[in-house]
CSV table of C-alpha atoms in Angstrom, one decimal:
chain,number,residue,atom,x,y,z
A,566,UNK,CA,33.3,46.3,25.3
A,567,UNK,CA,30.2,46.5,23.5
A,568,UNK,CA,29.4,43.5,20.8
A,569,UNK,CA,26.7,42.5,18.4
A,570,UNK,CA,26.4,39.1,20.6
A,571,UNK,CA,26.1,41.3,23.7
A,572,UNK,CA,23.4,43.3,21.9
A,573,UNK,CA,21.3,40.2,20.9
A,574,UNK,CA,21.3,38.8,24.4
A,575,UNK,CA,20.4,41.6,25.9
A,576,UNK,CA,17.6,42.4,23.2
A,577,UNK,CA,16.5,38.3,23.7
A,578,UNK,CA,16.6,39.2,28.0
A,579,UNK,CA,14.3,42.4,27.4
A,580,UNK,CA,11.9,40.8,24.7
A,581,UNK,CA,11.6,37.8,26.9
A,582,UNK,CA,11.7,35.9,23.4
A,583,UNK,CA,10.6,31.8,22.9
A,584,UNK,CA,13.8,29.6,22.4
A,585,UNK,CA,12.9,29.3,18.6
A,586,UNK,CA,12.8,33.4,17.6
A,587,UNK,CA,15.6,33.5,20.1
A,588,UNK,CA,17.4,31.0,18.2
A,589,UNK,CA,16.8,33.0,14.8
A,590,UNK,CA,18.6,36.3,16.0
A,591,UNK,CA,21.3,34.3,17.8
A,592,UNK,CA,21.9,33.1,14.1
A,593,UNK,CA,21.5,36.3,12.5
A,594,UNK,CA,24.6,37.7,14.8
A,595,UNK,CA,26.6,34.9,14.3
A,596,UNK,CA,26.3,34.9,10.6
A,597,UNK,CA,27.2,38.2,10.9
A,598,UNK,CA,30.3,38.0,13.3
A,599,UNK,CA,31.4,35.3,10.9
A,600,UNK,CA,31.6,38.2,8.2
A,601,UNK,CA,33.5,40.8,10.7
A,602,UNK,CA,35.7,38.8,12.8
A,603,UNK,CA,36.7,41.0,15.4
A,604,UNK,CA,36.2,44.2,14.0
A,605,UNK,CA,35.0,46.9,16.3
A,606,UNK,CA,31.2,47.8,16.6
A,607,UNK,CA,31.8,51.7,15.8
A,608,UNK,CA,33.6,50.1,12.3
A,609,UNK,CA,30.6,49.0,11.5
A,610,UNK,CA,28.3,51.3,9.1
A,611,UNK,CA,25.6,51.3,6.0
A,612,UNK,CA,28.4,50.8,3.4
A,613,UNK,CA,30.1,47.8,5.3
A,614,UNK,CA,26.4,46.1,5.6
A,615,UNK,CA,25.6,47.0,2.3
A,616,UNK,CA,29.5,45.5,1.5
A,617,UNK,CA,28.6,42.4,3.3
A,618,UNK,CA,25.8,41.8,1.8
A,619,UNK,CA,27.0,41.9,-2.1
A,620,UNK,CA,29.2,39.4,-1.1
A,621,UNK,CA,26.7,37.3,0.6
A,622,UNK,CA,24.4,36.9,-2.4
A,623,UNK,CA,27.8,36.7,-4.8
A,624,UNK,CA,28.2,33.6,-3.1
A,625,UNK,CA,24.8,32.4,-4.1
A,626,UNK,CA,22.9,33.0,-1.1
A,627,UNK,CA,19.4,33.1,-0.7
A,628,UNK,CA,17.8,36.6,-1.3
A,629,UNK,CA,15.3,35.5,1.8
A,630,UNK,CA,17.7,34.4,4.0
A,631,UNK,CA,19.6,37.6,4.1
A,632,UNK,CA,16.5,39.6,4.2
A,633,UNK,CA,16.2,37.3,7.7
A,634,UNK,CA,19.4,38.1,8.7
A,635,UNK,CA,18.9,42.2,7.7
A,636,UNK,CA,15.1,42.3,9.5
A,637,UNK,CA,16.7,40.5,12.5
A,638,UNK,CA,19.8,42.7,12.9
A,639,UNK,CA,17.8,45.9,12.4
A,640,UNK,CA,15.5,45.5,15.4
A,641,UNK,CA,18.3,44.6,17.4
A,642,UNK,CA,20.2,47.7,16.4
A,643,UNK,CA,16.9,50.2,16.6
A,644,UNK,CA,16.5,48.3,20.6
A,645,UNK,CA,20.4,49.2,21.1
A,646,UNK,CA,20.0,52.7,19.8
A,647,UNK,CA,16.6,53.4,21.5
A,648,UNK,CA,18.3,52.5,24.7
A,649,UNK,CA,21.4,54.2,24.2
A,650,UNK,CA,23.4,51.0,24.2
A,651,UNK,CA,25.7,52.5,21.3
A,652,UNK,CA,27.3,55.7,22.4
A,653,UNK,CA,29.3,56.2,18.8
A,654,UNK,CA,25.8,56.9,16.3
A,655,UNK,CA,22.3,57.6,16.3
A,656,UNK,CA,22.3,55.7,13.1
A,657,UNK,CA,20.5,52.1,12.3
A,658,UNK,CA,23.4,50.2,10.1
A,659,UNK,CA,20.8,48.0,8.6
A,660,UNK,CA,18.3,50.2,7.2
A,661,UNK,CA,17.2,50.4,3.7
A,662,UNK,CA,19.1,47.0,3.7
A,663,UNK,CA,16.9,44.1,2.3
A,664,UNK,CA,16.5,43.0,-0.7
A,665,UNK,CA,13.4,42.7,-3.2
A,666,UNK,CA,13.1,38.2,-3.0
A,667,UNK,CA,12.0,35.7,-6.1
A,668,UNK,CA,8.7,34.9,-6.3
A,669,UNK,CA,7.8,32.2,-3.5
A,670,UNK,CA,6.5,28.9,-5.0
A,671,UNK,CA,3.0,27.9,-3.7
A,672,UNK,CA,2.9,26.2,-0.5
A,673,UNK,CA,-0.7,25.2,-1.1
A,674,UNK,CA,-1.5,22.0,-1.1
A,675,UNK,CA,-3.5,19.9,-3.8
A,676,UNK,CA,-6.6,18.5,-2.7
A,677,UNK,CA,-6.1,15.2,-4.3
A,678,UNK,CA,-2.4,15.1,-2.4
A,679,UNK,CA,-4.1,16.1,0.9
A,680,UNK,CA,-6.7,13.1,0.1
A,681,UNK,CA,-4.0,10.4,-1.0
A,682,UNK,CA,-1.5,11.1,1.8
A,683,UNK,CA,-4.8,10.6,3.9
A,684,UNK,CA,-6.0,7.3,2.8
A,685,UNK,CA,-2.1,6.1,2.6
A,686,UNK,CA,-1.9,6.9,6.1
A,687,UNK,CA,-5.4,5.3,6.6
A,688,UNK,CA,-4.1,2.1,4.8
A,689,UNK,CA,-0.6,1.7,7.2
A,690,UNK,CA,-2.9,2.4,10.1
A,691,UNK,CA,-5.3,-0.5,9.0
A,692,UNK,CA,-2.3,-2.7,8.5
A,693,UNK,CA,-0.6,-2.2,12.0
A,694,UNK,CA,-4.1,-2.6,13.5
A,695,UNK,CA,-4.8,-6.2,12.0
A,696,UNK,CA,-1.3,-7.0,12.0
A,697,UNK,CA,0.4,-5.5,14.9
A,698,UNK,CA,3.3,-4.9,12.8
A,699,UNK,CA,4.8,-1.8,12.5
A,700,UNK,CA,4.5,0.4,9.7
A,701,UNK,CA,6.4,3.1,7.8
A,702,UNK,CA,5.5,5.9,10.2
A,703,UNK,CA,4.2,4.2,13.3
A,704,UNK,CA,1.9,4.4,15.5
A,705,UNK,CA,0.4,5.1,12.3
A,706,UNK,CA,-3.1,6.1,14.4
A,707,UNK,CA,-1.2,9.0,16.0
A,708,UNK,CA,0.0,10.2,12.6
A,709,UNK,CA,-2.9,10.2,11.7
A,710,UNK,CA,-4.3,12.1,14.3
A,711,UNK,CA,-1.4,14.9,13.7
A,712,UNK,CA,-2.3,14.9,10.2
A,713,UNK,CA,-5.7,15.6,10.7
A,714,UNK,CA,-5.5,18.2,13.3
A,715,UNK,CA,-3.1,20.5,10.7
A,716,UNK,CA,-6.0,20.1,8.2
A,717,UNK,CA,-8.5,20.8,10.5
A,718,UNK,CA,-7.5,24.1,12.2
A,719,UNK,CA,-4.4,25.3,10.3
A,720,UNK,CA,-2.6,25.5,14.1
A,721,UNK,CA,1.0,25.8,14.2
A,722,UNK,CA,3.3,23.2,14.5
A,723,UNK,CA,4.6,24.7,17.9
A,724,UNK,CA,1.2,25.2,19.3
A,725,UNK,CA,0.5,21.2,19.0
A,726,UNK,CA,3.6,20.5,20.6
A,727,UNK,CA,2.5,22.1,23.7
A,728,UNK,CA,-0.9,21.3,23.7
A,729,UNK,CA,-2.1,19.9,26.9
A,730,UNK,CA,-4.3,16.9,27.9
A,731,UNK,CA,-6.5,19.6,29.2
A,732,UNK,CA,-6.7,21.5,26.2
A,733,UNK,CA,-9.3,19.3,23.9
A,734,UNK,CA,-12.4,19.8,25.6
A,735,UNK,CA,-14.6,17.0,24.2
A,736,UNK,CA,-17.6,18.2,25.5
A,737,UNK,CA,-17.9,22.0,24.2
A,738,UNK,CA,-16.1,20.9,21.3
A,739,UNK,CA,-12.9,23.5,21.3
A,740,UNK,CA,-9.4,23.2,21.5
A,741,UNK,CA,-7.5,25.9,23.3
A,742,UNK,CA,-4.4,27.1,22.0
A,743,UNK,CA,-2.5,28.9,25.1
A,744,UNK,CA,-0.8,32.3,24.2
A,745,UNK,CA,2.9,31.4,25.2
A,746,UNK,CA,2.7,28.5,21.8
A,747,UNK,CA,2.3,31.7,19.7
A,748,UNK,CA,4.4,34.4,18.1
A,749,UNK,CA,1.1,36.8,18.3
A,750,UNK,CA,2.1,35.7,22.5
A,751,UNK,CA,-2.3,35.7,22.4
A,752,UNK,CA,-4.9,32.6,23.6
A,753,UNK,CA,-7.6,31.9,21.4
A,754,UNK,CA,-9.9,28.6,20.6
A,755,UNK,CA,-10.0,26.4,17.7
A,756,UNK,CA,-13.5,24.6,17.0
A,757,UNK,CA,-13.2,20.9,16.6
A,758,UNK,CA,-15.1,19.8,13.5
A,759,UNK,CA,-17.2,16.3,12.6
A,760,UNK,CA,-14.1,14.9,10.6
A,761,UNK,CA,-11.5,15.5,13.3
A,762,UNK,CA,-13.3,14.7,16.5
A,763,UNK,CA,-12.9,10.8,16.5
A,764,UNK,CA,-8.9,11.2,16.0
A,765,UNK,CA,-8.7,13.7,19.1
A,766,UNK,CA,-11.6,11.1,21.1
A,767,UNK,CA,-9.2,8.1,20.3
A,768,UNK,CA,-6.0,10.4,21.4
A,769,UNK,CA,-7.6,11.0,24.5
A,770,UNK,CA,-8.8,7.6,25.4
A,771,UNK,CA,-5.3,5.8,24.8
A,772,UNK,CA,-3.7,8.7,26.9
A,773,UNK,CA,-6.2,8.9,29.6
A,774,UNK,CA,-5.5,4.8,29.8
A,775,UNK,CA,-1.6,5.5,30.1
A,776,UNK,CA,-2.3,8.2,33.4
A,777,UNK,CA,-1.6,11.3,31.6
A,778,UNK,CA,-1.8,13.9,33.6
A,779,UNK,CA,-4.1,17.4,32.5
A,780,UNK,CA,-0.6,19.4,32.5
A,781,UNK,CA,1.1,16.8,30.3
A,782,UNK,CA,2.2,17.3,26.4
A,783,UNK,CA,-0.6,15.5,24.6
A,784,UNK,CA,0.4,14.8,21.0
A,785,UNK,CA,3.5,13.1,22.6
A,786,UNK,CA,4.3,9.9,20.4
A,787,UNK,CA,6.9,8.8,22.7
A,788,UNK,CA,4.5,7.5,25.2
A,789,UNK,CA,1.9,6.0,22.7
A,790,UNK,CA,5.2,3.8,21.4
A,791,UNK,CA,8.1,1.5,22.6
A,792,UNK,CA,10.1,2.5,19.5
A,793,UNK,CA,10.6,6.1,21.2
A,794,UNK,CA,12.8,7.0,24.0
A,795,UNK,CA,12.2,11.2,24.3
A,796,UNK,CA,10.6,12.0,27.2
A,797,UNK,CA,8.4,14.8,25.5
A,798,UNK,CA,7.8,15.2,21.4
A,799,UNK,CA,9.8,17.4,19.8
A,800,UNK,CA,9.5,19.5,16.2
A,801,UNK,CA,12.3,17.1,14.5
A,802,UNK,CA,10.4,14.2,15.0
A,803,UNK,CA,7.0,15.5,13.7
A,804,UNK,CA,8.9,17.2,10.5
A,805,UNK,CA,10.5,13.9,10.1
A,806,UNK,CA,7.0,11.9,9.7
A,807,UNK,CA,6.8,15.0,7.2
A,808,UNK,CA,9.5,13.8,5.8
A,809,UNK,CA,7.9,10.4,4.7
A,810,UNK,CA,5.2,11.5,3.3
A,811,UNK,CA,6.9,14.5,0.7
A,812,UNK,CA,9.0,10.8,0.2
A,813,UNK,CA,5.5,9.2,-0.7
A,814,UNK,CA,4.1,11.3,-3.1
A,815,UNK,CA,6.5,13.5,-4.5
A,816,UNK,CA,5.7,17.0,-3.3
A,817,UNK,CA,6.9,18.6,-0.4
A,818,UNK,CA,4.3,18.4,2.8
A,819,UNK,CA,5.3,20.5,5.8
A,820,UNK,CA,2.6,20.9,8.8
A,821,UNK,CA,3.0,25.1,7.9
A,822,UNK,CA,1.6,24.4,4.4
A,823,UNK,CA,-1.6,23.2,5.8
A,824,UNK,CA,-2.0,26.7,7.4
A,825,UNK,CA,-2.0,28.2,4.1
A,826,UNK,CA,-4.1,26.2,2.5
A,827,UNK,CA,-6.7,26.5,5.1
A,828,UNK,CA,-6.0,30.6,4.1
A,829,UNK,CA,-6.9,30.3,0.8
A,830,UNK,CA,-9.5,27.5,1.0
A,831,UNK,CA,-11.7,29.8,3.3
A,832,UNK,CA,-11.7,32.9,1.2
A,833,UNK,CA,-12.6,30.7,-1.9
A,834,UNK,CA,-15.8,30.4,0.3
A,835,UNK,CA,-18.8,32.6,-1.0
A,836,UNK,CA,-19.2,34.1,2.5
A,837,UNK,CA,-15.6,34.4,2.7
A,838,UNK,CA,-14.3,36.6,5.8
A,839,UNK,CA,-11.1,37.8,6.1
A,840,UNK,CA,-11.4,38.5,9.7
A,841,UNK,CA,-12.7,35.0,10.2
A,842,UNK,CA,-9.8,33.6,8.9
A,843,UNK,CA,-7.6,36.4,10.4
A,844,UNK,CA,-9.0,34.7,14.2
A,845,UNK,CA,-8.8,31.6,13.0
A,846,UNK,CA,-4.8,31.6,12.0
A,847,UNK,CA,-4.2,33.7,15.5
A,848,UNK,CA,-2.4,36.2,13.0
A,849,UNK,CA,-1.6,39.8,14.1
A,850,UNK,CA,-2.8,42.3,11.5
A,851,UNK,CA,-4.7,41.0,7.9
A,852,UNK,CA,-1.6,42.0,6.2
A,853,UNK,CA,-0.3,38.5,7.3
A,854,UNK,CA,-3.2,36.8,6.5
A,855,UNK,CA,-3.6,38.1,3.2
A,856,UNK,CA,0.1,36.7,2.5
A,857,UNK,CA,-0.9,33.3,3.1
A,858,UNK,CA,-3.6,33.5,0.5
A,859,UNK,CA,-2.8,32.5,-2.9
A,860,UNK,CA,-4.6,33.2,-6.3
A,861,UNK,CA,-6.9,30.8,-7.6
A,862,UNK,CA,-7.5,31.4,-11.3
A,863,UNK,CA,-10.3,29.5,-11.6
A,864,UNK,CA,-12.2,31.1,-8.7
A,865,UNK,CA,-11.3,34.3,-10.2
A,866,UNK,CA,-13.0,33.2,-13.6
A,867,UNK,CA,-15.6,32.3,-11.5
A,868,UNK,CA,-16.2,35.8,-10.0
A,869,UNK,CA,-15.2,38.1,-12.8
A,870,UNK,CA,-17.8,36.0,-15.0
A,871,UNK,CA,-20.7,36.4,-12.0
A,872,UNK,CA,-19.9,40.2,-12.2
A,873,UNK,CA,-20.3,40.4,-16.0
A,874,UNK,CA,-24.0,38.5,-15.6
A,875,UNK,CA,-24.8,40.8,-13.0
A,876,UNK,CA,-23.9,44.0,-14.3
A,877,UNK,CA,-25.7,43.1,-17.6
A,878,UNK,CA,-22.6,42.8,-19.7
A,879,UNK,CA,-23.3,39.6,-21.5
A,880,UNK,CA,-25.2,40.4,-24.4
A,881,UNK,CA,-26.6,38.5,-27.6
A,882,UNK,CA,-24.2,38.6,-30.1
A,883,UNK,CA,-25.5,40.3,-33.5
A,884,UNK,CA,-24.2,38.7,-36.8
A,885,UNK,CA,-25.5,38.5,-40.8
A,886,UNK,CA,-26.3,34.4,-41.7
A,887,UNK,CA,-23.5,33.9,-44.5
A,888,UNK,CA,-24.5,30.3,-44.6
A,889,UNK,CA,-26.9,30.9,-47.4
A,890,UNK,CA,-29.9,28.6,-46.1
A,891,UNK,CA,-33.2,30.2,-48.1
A,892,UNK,CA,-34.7,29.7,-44.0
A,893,UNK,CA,-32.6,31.6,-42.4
A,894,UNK,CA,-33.1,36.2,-43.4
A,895,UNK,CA,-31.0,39.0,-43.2
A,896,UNK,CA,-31.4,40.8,-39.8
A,897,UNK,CA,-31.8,37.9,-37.3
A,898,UNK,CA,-30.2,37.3,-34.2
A,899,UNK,CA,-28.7,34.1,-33.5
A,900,UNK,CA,-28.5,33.0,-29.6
A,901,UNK,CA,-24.8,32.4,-28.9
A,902,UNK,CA,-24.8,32.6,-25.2
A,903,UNK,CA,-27.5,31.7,-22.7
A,904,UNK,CA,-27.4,34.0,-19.6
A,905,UNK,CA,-27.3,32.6,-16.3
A,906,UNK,CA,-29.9,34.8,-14.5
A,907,UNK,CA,-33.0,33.0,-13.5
A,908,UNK,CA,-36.2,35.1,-15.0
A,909,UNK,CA,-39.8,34.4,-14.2
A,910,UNK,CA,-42.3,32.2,-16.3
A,911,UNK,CA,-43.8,33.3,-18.7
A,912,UNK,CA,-47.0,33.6,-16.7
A,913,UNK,CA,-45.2,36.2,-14.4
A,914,UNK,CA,-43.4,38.1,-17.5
A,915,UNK,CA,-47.1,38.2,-19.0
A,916,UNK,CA,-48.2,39.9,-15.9
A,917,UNK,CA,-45.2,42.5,-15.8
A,918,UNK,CA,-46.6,43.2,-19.6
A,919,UNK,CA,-49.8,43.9,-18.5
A,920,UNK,CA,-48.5,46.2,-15.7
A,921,UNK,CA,-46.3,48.4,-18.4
A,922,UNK,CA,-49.3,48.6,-20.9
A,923,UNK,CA,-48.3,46.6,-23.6
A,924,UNK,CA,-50.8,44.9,-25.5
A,925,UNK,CA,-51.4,41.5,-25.8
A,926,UNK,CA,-50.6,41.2,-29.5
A,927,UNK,CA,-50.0,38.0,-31.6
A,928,UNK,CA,-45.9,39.6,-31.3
A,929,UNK,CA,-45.8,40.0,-27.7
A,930,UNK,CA,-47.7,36.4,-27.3
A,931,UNK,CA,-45.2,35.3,-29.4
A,932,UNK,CA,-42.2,36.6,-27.7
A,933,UNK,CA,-43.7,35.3,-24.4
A,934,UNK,CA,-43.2,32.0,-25.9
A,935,UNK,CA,-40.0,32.2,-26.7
A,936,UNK,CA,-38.9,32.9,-23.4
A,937,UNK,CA,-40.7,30.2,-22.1
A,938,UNK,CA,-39.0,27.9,-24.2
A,939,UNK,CA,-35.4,29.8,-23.8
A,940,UNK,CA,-35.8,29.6,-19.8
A,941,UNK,CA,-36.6,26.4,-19.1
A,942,UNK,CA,-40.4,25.2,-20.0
A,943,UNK,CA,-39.3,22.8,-22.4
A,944,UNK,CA,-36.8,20.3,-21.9
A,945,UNK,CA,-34.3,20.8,-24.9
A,946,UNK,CA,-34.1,24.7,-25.8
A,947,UNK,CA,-33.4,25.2,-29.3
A,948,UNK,CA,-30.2,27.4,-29.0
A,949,UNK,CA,-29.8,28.0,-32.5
A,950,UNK,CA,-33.3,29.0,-33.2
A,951,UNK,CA,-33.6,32.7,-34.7
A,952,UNK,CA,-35.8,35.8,-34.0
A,953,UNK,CA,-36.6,38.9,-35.2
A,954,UNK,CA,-35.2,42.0,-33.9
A,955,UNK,CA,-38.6,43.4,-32.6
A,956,UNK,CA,-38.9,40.0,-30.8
A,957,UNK,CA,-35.7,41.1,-29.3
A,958,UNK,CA,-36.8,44.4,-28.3
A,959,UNK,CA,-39.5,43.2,-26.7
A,960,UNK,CA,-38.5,40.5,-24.8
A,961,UNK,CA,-35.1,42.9,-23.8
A,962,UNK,CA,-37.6,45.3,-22.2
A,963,UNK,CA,-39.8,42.2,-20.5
A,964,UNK,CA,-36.4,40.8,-19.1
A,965,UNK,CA,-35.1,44.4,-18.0
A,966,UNK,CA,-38.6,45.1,-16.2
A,967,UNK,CA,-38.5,41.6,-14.7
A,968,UNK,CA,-35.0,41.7,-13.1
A,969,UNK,CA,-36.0,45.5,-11.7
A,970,UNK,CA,-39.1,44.2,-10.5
A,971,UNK,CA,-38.5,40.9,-8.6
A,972,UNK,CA,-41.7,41.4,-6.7
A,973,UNK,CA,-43.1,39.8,-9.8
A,974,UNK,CA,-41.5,36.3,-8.6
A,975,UNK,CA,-42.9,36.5,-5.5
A,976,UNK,CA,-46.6,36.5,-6.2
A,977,UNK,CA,-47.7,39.9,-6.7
A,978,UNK,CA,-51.3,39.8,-9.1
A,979,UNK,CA,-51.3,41.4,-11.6
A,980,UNK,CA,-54.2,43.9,-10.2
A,981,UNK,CA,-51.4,45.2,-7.8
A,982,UNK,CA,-49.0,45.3,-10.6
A,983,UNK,CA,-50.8,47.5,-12.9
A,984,UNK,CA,-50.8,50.3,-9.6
A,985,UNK,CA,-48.3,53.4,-10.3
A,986,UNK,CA,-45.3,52.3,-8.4
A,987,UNK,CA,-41.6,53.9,-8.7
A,988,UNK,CA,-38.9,51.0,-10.2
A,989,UNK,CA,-36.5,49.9,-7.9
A,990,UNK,CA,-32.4,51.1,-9.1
C-alpha cells in the first residue's frame, strides 16, 4: 500500500538528499501522519490539507513552520505524481497551500555586538592562556577561531563542519568549500582576509602538531581538548558555544546570522555587487541573496540625498527678511543649505566666464568673490551672508557652466576655452 512515509523515502532515495534536508521532509510527513492517522492516501485531498491546516495555526502554530511543512509535502507529491506513484489523481493536495508569514525580525547583527562578543572572547582566551584554567567556552582560542571564520566569509555552519585540513591553503590564501557541504550541491572558494588569517595559521599549527591527517574534520574541538569525548564535531556543540554568547550579551547570535550580515554589509559598499555577494554566499539564483539583505535606513538617506545633489534638486531657498534689521533689503536670498558638489576656484570659474563672453564687470568680479568665499577660500564661510538676486543669476549660470564643463578643473587655458565647443549633456 502506498503511504506518505513510503513517498518521502523514495523521494529522499531519488534526490540523493544530505541527512539534514532529509531530516526536514521526514518531519514534514510525520507531522503530517500525526494529523491523519491511518487514513488512506486517496482520502487525502485540497479541502483535508486546507482542513488540517486551520487547525494547525488554531493551535497557535507558526505561520513558517507550516509553510515548511506545505513546501516540503508539495514536492514530494509533484515527484509522486510525476512518476506516476499515485494511481487515484493527477492532482497536487498541497497547492495553493501556504500561508502569507509575519514579518521576520532582523537577523543582522550590530556591529558593536559583533565587536563586544569579540573582545569577550579575546579576554577568556587571554585568561586560559596565562592561566591554563579553563574558561566559559573553552578552548577559548578555537572559539575564537569559529567566530572569526563566520565573520569572515559568511560560510555555512555545515560547510565548516566538514572542512578538511586540506581545505585552508595558507599559501594562495583560499579556503575551499567542497560542493557536497552545500544545499546549492556546488564547490567554490572563499578568500582568506588579513584579520582572519592568524586564527586559521594557529588552527593549523596545533592540528598539524596533533597528526591530523589532510582528509580529517579540521574545526574539530574534540581533539584540541580533554574536556571533549566525540570523535568528530558536530552542529550541537558549535550552536551550543552560540548559546553562551546570545547568554552574554543579550541578543540572539546564531553562526547563520553572520551570513546575513555579511549580505547586507557588502551591498552597503559603494561598489556594491550583487553577483559578488551572490558567489560569495554560494546561493543559487539573486532572489536568495537579495532575501538576506536587509534595509538600512540610514544608507538609504545616504543615497536618496547623493541623488537629489546630483540631479540639481537642492536649491537655495527664497524668503522676505521679517526680522526688520535696517541692513538686511527686501529681495535677498539668504543661504540655507550649502551644496555638496565640489566647484572650481574662482580662478577656473573666471576662466569659464571668459569663455561664455561675460564681461569682467565690478558685478561678475564681485560674484566671483563670493564663491570663492562660499567654496572654500576662506576658512569660516559666512552662511548667513546675503546677496542680490542678479548675484544669484550670475553665479547660477557660472556654477551650471562649470559642472557641464569639468574640463575647466582639469587645466584647460582659457585660450582653449574661449574655442566654439558643443556642452557636454
Amino acid at each position: 500500500m502506498t503511504t506518505a512515509l513510503l513517498l518521502t523515502e523514495e523521494y529522499i532515495f531519488a534526490r540523493d538528499l544530505r541527512p539534514a534536508s532529509a531530516k526536514t521532509y521526514l518531519s514534514s510527513t510525520k507531522a503530517m501522519l500525526a494529523h491523519f492517522g491511518t487514513t488512506p492516501i486517496e482520502q487525502i485531498d485540497h479541502r483535508s490539507i486546507l482542513a488540517w491546516r486551520k487547525e494547525f495555526l488554531a493551535n497557535g502554530k507558526a505561520k513558517r513552520s507550516w509553510n515548511t511543512y506545505s513546501s516540503h509535502l508539495r514536492t514530494v507529491w509533484k515527484y509522486a505524481i510525476k512518476h506516476e506513484m499515485l494511481k487515484h489523481t493527477t492532482v497536487n493536495p498541497f497547492i495553493e497551500t501556504c500561508v502569507i508569514p509575519p514579518k521576520r525580525p532582523s537577523k543582522i547583527l550590530d556591529a558593536n555586538l559583533i565587536q563586544r562578543s569579540r573582545n569577550w572572547l579575546d579576554t577568556l582566551e587571554a585568561q586560559e592562556r596565562c592561566t591554563n584554567e579553563r574558561s566559559q567556552v573553552t578552548p577559548a582560542w578555537f572559539w575564537l577561531a569559529v567566530f572569526e571564520v563566520f565573520y569572515y566569509t559568511g560560510i555555512r555552519l555545515n560547510a565548516l563542519l566538514h572542512l578538511r585540513y586540506k581545505d585552508v591553503d595558507l599559501d594562495k590564501q583560499m579556503i575551499l568549500i567542497r560542493g557536497e557541504t552545500e544545499k546549492t550541491h556546488r564547490e567554490f572558494s572563499v578568500p582568506i582576509m588579513e584579520g582572519l588569517a592568524p586564527h586559521l595559521k594557529l588552527i593549523l599549527d596545533k592540528a598539524k602538531r596533533a597528526g591530523f591527517t589532510p582528509d580529517d574534520q579540521l574545526f574539530n574541538v574534540n581533539r584540541f581538548s580533554m574536556h571533549y569525548r566525540g570523535r568528530v564535531m558536530t552542529s550541537d556543540q558549535v550552536e551550543a558555544m552560540y548559546r553562551k554568547l546570545t547568554q552574554k550579551f543579550g541578543a540572539r547570535i546564531t553562526p547563520h546570522r553572520f551570513r546575513h550580515t555579511l549580505a547586507t554589509d557588502l551591498m552597503k559598499e559603494p561598489d556594491r555587487n550583487i553577483h559578488l555577494t551572490k558567489n560569495l554566499l554560494n546561493h543559487s539564483n539573486i532572489a536568495t541573496t537579495m532575501s538576506y539583505v536587509e534595509v538600512d535606513y540610514s544608507h538609504m538617506r545616504t543615497v536618496l540625498h547623493e541623488r537629489s545633489v546630483m540631479q540639481g534638486a537642492l536649491r537655495r531657498i527664497r524668503r522676505e527678511d521679517t526680522s526688520g534689521a535696517s541692513s538686511r533689503s527686501h529681495g535677498t536670498v539668504r543661504r540655507l543649505d550649502r551644496p555638496t558638489v565640489k566647484l572650481p576656484s574662482s580662478k577656473a570659474l573666471e576662466e569659464i566666464a571668459i569663455a561664455m563672453e561675460l564681461s569682467t564687470n565690478p558685478t561678475l568680479k564681485q560674484a566671483l568673490n563670493h564663491v570663492a568665499n562660499y567654496f572654500g577660500e576662506i576658512q569660516e564661510p559666512q552662511r548667513d551672508q546675503e546677496h542680490p538676486p542678479a548675484e544669484m543669476n550670475t553665479l547660477a549660470a557660472l556654477m551650471s557652466s562649470a559642472i557641464r564643463r569639468p574640463s575647466v578643473a582639469s587645466g584647460y587655458s582659457s585660450a582653449e576655452l574661449a574655442r566654439p565647443t558643443k556642452l557636454s549633456p
